[in-house]
mmCIF file of C-alpha atoms and ligand atoms in Angstrom:
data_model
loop_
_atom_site.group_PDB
_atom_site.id
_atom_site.type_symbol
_atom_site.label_atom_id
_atom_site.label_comp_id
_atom_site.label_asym_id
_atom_site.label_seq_id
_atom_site.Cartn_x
_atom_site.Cartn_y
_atom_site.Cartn_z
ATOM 1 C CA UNK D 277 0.000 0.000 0.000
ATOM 2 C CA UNK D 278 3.188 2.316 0.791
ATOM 3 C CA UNK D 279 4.914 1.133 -2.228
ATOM 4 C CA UNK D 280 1.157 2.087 -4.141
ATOM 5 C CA UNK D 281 1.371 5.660 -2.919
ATOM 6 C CA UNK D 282 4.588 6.477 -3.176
ATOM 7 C CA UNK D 283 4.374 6.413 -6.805
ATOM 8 C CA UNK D 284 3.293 9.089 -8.195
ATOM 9 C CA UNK D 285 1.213 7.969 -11.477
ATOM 10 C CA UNK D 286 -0.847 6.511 -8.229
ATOM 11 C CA UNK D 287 -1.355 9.623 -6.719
ATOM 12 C CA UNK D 288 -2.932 10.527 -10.125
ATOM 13 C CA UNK D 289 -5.362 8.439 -9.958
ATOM 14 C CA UNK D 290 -6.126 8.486 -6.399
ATOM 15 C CA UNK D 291 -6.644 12.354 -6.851
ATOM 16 C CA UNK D 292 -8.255 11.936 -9.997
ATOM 17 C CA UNK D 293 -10.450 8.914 -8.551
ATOM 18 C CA UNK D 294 -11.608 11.168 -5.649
ATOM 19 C CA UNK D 295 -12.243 14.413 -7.893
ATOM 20 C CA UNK D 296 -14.499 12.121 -9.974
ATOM 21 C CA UNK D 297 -16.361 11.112 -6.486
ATOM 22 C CA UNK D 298 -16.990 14.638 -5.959
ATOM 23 C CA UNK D 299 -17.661 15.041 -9.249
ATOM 24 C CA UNK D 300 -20.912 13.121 -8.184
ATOM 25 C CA UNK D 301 -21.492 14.544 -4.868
ATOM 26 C CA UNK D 302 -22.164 17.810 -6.893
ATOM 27 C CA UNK D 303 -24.550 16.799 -9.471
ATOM 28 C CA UNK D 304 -26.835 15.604 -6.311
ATOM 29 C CA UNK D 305 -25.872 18.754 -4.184
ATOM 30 C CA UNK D 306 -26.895 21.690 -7.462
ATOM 31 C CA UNK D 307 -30.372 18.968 -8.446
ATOM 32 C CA UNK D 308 -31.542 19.232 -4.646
ATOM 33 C CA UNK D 309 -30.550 22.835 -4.243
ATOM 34 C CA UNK D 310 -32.018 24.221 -7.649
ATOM 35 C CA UNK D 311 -35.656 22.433 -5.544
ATOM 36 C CA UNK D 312 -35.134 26.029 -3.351
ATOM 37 C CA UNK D 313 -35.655 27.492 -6.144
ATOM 38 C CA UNK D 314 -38.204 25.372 -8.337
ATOM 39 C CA UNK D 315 -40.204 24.027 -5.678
ATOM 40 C CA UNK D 316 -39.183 25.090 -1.935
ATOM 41 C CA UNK D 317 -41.834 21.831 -1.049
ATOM 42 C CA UNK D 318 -39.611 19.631 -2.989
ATOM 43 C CA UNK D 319 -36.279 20.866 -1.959
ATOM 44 C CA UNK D 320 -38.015 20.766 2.419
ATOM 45 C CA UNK D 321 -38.770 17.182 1.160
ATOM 46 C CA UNK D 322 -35.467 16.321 -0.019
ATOM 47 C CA UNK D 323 -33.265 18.127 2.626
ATOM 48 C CA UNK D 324 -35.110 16.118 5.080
ATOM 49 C CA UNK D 325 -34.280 12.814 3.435
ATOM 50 C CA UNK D 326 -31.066 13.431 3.027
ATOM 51 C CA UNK D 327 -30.666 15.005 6.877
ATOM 52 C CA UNK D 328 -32.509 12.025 8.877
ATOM 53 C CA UNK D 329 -31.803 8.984 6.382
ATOM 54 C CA UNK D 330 -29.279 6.399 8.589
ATOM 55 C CA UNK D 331 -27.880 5.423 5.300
ATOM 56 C CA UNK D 332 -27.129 9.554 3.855
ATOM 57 C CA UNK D 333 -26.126 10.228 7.865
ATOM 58 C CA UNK D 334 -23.512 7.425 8.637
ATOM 59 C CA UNK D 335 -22.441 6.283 5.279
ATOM 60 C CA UNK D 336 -22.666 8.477 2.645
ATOM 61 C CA UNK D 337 -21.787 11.814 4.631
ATOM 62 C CA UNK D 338 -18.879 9.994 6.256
ATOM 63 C CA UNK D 339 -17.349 8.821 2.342
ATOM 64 C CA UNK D 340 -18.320 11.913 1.543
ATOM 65 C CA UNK D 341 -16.278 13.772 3.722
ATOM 66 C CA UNK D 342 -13.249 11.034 3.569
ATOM 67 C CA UNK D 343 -13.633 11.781 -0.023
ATOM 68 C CA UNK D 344 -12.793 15.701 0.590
ATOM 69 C CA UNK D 345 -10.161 14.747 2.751
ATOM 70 C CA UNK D 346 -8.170 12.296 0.766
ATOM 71 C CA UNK D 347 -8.633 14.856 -2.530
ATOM 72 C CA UNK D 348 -7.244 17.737 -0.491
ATOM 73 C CA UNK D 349 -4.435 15.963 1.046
ATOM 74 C CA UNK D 350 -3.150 14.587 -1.989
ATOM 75 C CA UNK D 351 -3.612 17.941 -3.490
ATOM 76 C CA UNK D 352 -0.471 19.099 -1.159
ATOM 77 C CA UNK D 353 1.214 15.955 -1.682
ATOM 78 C CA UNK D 354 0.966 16.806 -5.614
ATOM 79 C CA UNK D 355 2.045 20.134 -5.463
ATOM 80 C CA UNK D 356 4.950 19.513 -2.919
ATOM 81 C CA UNK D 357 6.177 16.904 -5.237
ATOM 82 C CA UNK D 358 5.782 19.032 -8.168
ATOM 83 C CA UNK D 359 7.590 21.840 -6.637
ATOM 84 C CA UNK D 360 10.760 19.656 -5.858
ATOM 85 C CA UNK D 361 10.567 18.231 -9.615
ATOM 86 C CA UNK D 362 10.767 21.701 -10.546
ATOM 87 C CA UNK D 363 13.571 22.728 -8.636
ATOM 88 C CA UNK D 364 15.744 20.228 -9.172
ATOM 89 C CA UNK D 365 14.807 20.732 -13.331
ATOM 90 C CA UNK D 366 15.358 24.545 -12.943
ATOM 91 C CA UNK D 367 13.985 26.996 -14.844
ATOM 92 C CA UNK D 368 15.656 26.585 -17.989
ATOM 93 C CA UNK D 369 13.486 22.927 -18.747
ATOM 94 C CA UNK D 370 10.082 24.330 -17.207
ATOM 95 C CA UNK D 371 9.206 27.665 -18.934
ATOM 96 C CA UNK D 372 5.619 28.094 -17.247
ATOM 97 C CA UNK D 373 2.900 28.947 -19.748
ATOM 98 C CA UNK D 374 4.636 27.388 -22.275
ATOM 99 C CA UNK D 375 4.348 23.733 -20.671
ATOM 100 C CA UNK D 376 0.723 24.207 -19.249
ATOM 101 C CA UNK D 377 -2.374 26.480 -18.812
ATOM 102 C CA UNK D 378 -2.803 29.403 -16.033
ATOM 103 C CA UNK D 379 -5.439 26.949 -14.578
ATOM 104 C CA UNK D 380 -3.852 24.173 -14.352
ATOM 105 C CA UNK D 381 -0.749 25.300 -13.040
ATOM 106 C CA UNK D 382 -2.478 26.782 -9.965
ATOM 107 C CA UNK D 383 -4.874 24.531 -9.285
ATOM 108 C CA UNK D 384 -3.559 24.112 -5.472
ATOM 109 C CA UNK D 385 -4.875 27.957 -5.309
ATOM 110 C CA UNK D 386 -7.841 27.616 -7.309
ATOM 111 C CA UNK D 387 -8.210 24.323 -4.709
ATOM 112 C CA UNK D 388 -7.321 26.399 -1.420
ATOM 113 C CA UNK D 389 -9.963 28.858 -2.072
ATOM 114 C CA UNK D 390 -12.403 26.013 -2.350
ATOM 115 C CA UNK D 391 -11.379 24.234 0.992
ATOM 116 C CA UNK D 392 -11.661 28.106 2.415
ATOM 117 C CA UNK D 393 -15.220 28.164 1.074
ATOM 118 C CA UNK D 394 -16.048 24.554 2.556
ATOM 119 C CA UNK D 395 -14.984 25.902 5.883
ATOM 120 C CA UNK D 396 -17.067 28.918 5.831
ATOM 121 C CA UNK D 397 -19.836 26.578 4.241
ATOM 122 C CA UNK D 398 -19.658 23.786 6.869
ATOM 123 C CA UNK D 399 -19.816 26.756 9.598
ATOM 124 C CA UNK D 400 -22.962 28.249 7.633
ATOM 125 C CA UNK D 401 -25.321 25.090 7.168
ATOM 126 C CA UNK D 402 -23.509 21.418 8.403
ATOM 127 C CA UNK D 403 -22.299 22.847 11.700
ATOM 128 C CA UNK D 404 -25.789 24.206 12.437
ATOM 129 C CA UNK D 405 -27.106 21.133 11.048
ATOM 130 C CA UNK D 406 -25.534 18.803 13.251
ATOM 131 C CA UNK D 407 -26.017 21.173 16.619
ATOM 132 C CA UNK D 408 -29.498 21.242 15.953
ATOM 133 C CA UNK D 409 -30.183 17.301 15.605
ATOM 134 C CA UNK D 410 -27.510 15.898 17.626
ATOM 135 C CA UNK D 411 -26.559 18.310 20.331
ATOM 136 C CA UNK D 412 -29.556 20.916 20.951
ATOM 137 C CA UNK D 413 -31.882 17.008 19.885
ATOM 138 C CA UNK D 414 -34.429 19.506 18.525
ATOM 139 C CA UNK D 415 -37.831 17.472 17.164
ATOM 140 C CA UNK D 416 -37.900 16.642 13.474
ATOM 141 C CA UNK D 417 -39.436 19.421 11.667
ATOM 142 C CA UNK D 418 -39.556 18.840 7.652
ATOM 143 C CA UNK D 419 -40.500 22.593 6.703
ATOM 144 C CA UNK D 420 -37.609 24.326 7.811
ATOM 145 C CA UNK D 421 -34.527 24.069 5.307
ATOM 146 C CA UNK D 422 -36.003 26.258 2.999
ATOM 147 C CA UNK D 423 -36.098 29.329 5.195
ATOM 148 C CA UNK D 424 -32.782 28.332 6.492
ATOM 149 C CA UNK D 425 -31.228 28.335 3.819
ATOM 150 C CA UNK D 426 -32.334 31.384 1.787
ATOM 151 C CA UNK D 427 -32.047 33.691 5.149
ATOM 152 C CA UNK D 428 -28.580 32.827 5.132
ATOM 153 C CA UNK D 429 -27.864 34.759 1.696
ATOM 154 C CA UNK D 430 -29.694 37.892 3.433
ATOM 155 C CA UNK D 431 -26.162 39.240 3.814
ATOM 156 C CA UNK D 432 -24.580 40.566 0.538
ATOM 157 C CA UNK D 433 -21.350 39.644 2.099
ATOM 158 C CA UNK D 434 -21.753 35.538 2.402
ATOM 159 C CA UNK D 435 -23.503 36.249 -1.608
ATOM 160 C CA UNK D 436 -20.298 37.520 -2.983
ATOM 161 C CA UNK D 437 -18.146 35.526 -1.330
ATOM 162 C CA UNK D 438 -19.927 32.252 -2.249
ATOM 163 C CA UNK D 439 -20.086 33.469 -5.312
ATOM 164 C CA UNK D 440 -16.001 34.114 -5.953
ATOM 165 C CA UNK D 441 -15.819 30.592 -4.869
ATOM 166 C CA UNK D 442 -17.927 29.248 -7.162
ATOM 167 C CA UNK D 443 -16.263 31.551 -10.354
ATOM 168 C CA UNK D 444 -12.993 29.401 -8.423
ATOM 169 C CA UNK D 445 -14.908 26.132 -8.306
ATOM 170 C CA UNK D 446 -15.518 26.553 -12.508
ATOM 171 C CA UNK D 447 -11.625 27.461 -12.930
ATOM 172 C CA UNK D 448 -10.659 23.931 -10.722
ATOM 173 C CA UNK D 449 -13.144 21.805 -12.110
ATOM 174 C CA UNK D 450 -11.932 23.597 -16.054
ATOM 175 C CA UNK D 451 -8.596 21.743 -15.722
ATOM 176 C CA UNK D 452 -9.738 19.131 -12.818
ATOM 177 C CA UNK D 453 -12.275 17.178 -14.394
ATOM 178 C CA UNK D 454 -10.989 17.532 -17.881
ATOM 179 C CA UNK D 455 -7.797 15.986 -17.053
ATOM 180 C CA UNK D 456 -9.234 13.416 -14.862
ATOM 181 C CA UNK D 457 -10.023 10.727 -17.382
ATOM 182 C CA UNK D 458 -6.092 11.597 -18.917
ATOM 183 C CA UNK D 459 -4.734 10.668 -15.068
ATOM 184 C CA UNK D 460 -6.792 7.748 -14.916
ATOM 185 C CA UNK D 461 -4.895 6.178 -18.364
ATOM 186 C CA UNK D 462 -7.885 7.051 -20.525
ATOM 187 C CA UNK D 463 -6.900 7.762 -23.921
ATOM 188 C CA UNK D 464 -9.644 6.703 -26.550
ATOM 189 C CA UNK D 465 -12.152 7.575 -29.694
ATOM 190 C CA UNK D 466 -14.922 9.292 -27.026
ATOM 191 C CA UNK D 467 -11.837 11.359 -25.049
ATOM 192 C CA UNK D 468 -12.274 14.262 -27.294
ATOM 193 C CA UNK D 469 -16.103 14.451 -26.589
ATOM 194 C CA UNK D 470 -16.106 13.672 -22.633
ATOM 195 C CA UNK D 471 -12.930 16.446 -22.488
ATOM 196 C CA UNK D 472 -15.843 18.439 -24.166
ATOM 197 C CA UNK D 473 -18.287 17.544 -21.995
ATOM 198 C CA UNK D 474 -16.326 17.812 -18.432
ATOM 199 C CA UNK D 475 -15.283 21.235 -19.622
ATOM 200 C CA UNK D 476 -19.259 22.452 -20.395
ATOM 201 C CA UNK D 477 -20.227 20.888 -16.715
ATOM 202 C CA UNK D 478 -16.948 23.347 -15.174
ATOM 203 C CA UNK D 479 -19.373 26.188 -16.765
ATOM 204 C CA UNK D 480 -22.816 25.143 -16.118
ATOM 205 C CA UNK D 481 -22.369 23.806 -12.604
ATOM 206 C CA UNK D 482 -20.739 26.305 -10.315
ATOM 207 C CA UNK D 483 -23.269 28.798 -12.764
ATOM 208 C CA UNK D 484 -25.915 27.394 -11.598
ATOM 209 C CA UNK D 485 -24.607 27.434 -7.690
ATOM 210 C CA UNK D 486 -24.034 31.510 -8.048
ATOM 211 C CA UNK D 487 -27.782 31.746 -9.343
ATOM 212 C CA UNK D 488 -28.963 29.733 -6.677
ATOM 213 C CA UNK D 489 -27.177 32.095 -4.189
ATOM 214 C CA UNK D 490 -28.129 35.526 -6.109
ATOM 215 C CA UNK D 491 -31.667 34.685 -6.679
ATOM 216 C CA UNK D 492 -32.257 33.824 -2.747
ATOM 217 C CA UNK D 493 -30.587 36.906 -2.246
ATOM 218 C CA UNK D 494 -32.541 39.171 -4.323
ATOM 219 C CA UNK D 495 -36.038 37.191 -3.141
ATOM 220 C CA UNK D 496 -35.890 36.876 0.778
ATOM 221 C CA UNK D 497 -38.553 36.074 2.491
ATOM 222 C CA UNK D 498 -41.156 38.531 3.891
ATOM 223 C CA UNK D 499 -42.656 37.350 7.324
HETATM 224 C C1 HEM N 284 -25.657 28.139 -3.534
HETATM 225 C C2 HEM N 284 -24.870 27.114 -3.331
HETATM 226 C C3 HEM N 284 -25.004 26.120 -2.200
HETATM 227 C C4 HEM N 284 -26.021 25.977 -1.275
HETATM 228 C C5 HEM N 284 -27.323 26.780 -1.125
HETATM 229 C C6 HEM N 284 -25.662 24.856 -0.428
HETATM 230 C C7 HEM N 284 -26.442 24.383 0.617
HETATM 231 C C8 HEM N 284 -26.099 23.324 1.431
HETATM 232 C C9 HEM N 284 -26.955 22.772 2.442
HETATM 233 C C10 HEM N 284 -28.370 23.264 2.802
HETATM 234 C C11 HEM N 284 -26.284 21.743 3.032
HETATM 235 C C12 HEM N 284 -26.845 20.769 4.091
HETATM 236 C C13 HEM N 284 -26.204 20.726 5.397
HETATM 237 C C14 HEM N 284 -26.729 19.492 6.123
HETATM 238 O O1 HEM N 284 -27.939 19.356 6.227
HETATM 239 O O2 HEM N 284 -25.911 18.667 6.547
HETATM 240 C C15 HEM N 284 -24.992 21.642 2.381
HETATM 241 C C16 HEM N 284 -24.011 20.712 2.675
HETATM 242 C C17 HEM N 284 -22.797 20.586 2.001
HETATM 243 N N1 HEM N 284 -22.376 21.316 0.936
HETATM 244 FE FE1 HEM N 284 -23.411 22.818 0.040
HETATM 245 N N2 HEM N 284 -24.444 24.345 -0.859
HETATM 246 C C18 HEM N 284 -24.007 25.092 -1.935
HETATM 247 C C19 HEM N 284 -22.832 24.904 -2.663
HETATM 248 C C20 HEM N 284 -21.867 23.944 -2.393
HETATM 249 C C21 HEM N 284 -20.659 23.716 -3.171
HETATM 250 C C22 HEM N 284 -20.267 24.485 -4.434
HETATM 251 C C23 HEM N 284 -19.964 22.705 -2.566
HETATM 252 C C24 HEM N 284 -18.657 22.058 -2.943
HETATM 253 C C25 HEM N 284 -17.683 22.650 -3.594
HETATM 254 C C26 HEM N 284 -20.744 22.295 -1.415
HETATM 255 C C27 HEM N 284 -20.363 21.308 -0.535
HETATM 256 C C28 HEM N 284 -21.129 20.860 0.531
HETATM 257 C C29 HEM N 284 -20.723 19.772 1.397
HETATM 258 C C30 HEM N 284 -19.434 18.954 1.287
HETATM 259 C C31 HEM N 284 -21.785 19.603 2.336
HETATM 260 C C32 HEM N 284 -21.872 18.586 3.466
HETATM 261 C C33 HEM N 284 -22.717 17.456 2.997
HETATM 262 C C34 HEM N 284 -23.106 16.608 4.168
HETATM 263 O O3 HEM N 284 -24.051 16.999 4.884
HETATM 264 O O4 HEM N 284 -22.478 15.608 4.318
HETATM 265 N N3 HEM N 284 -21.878 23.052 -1.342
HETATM 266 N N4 HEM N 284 -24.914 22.604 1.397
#
């Protein structure tokens, strides 16, 4: 297993495996948060599935979250590794932009400002989540995520912020889930089109995340 990461083509994959993962975790994440906006019943309906369901709670959250982990980590382990293959190269062999993309050479800051947006994100909704079910053991209530969550974009502050992230998010997931299928030893007839495809889903998802968070914004809710 040491011998496994200490390679590096495996710490491709491993990052690429666990990008793809959470690759996944967002299509579910934008599908039940577009419900706030579609249908706030739907989206009450679904958050409290997905908040009192054993199998979301203690299985899925805890991969889930493993899943962040192990991406992140490698991330450093990448870039560290990277760095010294630079260095020892000098700058005469690696001339920058002329080797790779803007994006994809700073995807560890494209990344960082990510992980700073999960931490402000777990403090805004999964920290409150768990206090409230766990620690405070309030009664279930199945109406409440929808005010909860759009009264949290009431200040223009967390909007913008959430929404740099997200204009981050698109620039990581540009290179990230592009060359995902490339680290993974992919190299066929359909790469073109999926390249294609991951590079239209780097657009359209984190899009759809800032809309989510502008339009609550701009429509709070009037007791
Ligand atoms: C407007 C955009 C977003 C909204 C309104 C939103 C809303 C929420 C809500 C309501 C929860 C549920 C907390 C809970 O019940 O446990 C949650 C959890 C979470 N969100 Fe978001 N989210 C947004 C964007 C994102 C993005 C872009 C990412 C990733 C880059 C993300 C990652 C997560 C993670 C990892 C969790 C924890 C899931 C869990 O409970 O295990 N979110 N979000």
């Amino acid at each position: 297993m040491s011998q496994l990461l200490n390679s590096s083509l495996a710490r491709k994959y491993v990052m690429a495996l666990s990008g793809l993962f959470l690759v996944i975790f967002l299509v579910l994440h934008v599908t039940i948060n577009l419900a706030s906006v579609l249908s706030p019943d739907f989206f009450n309906e679904a958050s409290h599935f997905m908040g009192y369901n054993p199998l979301v709670q203690f299985i899925m959250q805890p991969i889930l979250i493993a899943g962040v982990i192990v991406h992140f980590v490698m991330g450093f382990v990448l870039e560290a590794q990277n760095r010294k293959a630079r260095g020892s190269v000098g700058y005469t062999r690696y001339k920058g932009s002329a080797n790779a993309s803007w994006v994809s050479r700073n995807m560890i800051y494209s990344g960082l400002v990510v992980l700073a947006f999960l931490g402000l994100h777990f403090y805004d909704f999964w920290i409150h989540e768990m206090a409230y079910k766990y620690v405070e053991a309030n009664p279930e209530d199945p109406t409440r995520y929808y005010a909860e969550t759009v009264e949290k974009f009431a200040p223009i502050w967390r909007t913008v912020l959430y929404v740099i992230a997200f204009v981050l998010l698109s620039l990581h997931l540009w290179h990230g889930f592009a060359s995902s299928f490339q680290s993974m030893g992919m190299n066929n007839k359909y790469t073109p089109g999926i390249k294609r495809f991951a590079k239209a889903f780097a657009l359209v998802v984190p899009l759809a995340f800032a809309f989510i968070a502008i339009y609550h914004h701009l429509n709070p809710i009037t007791h």
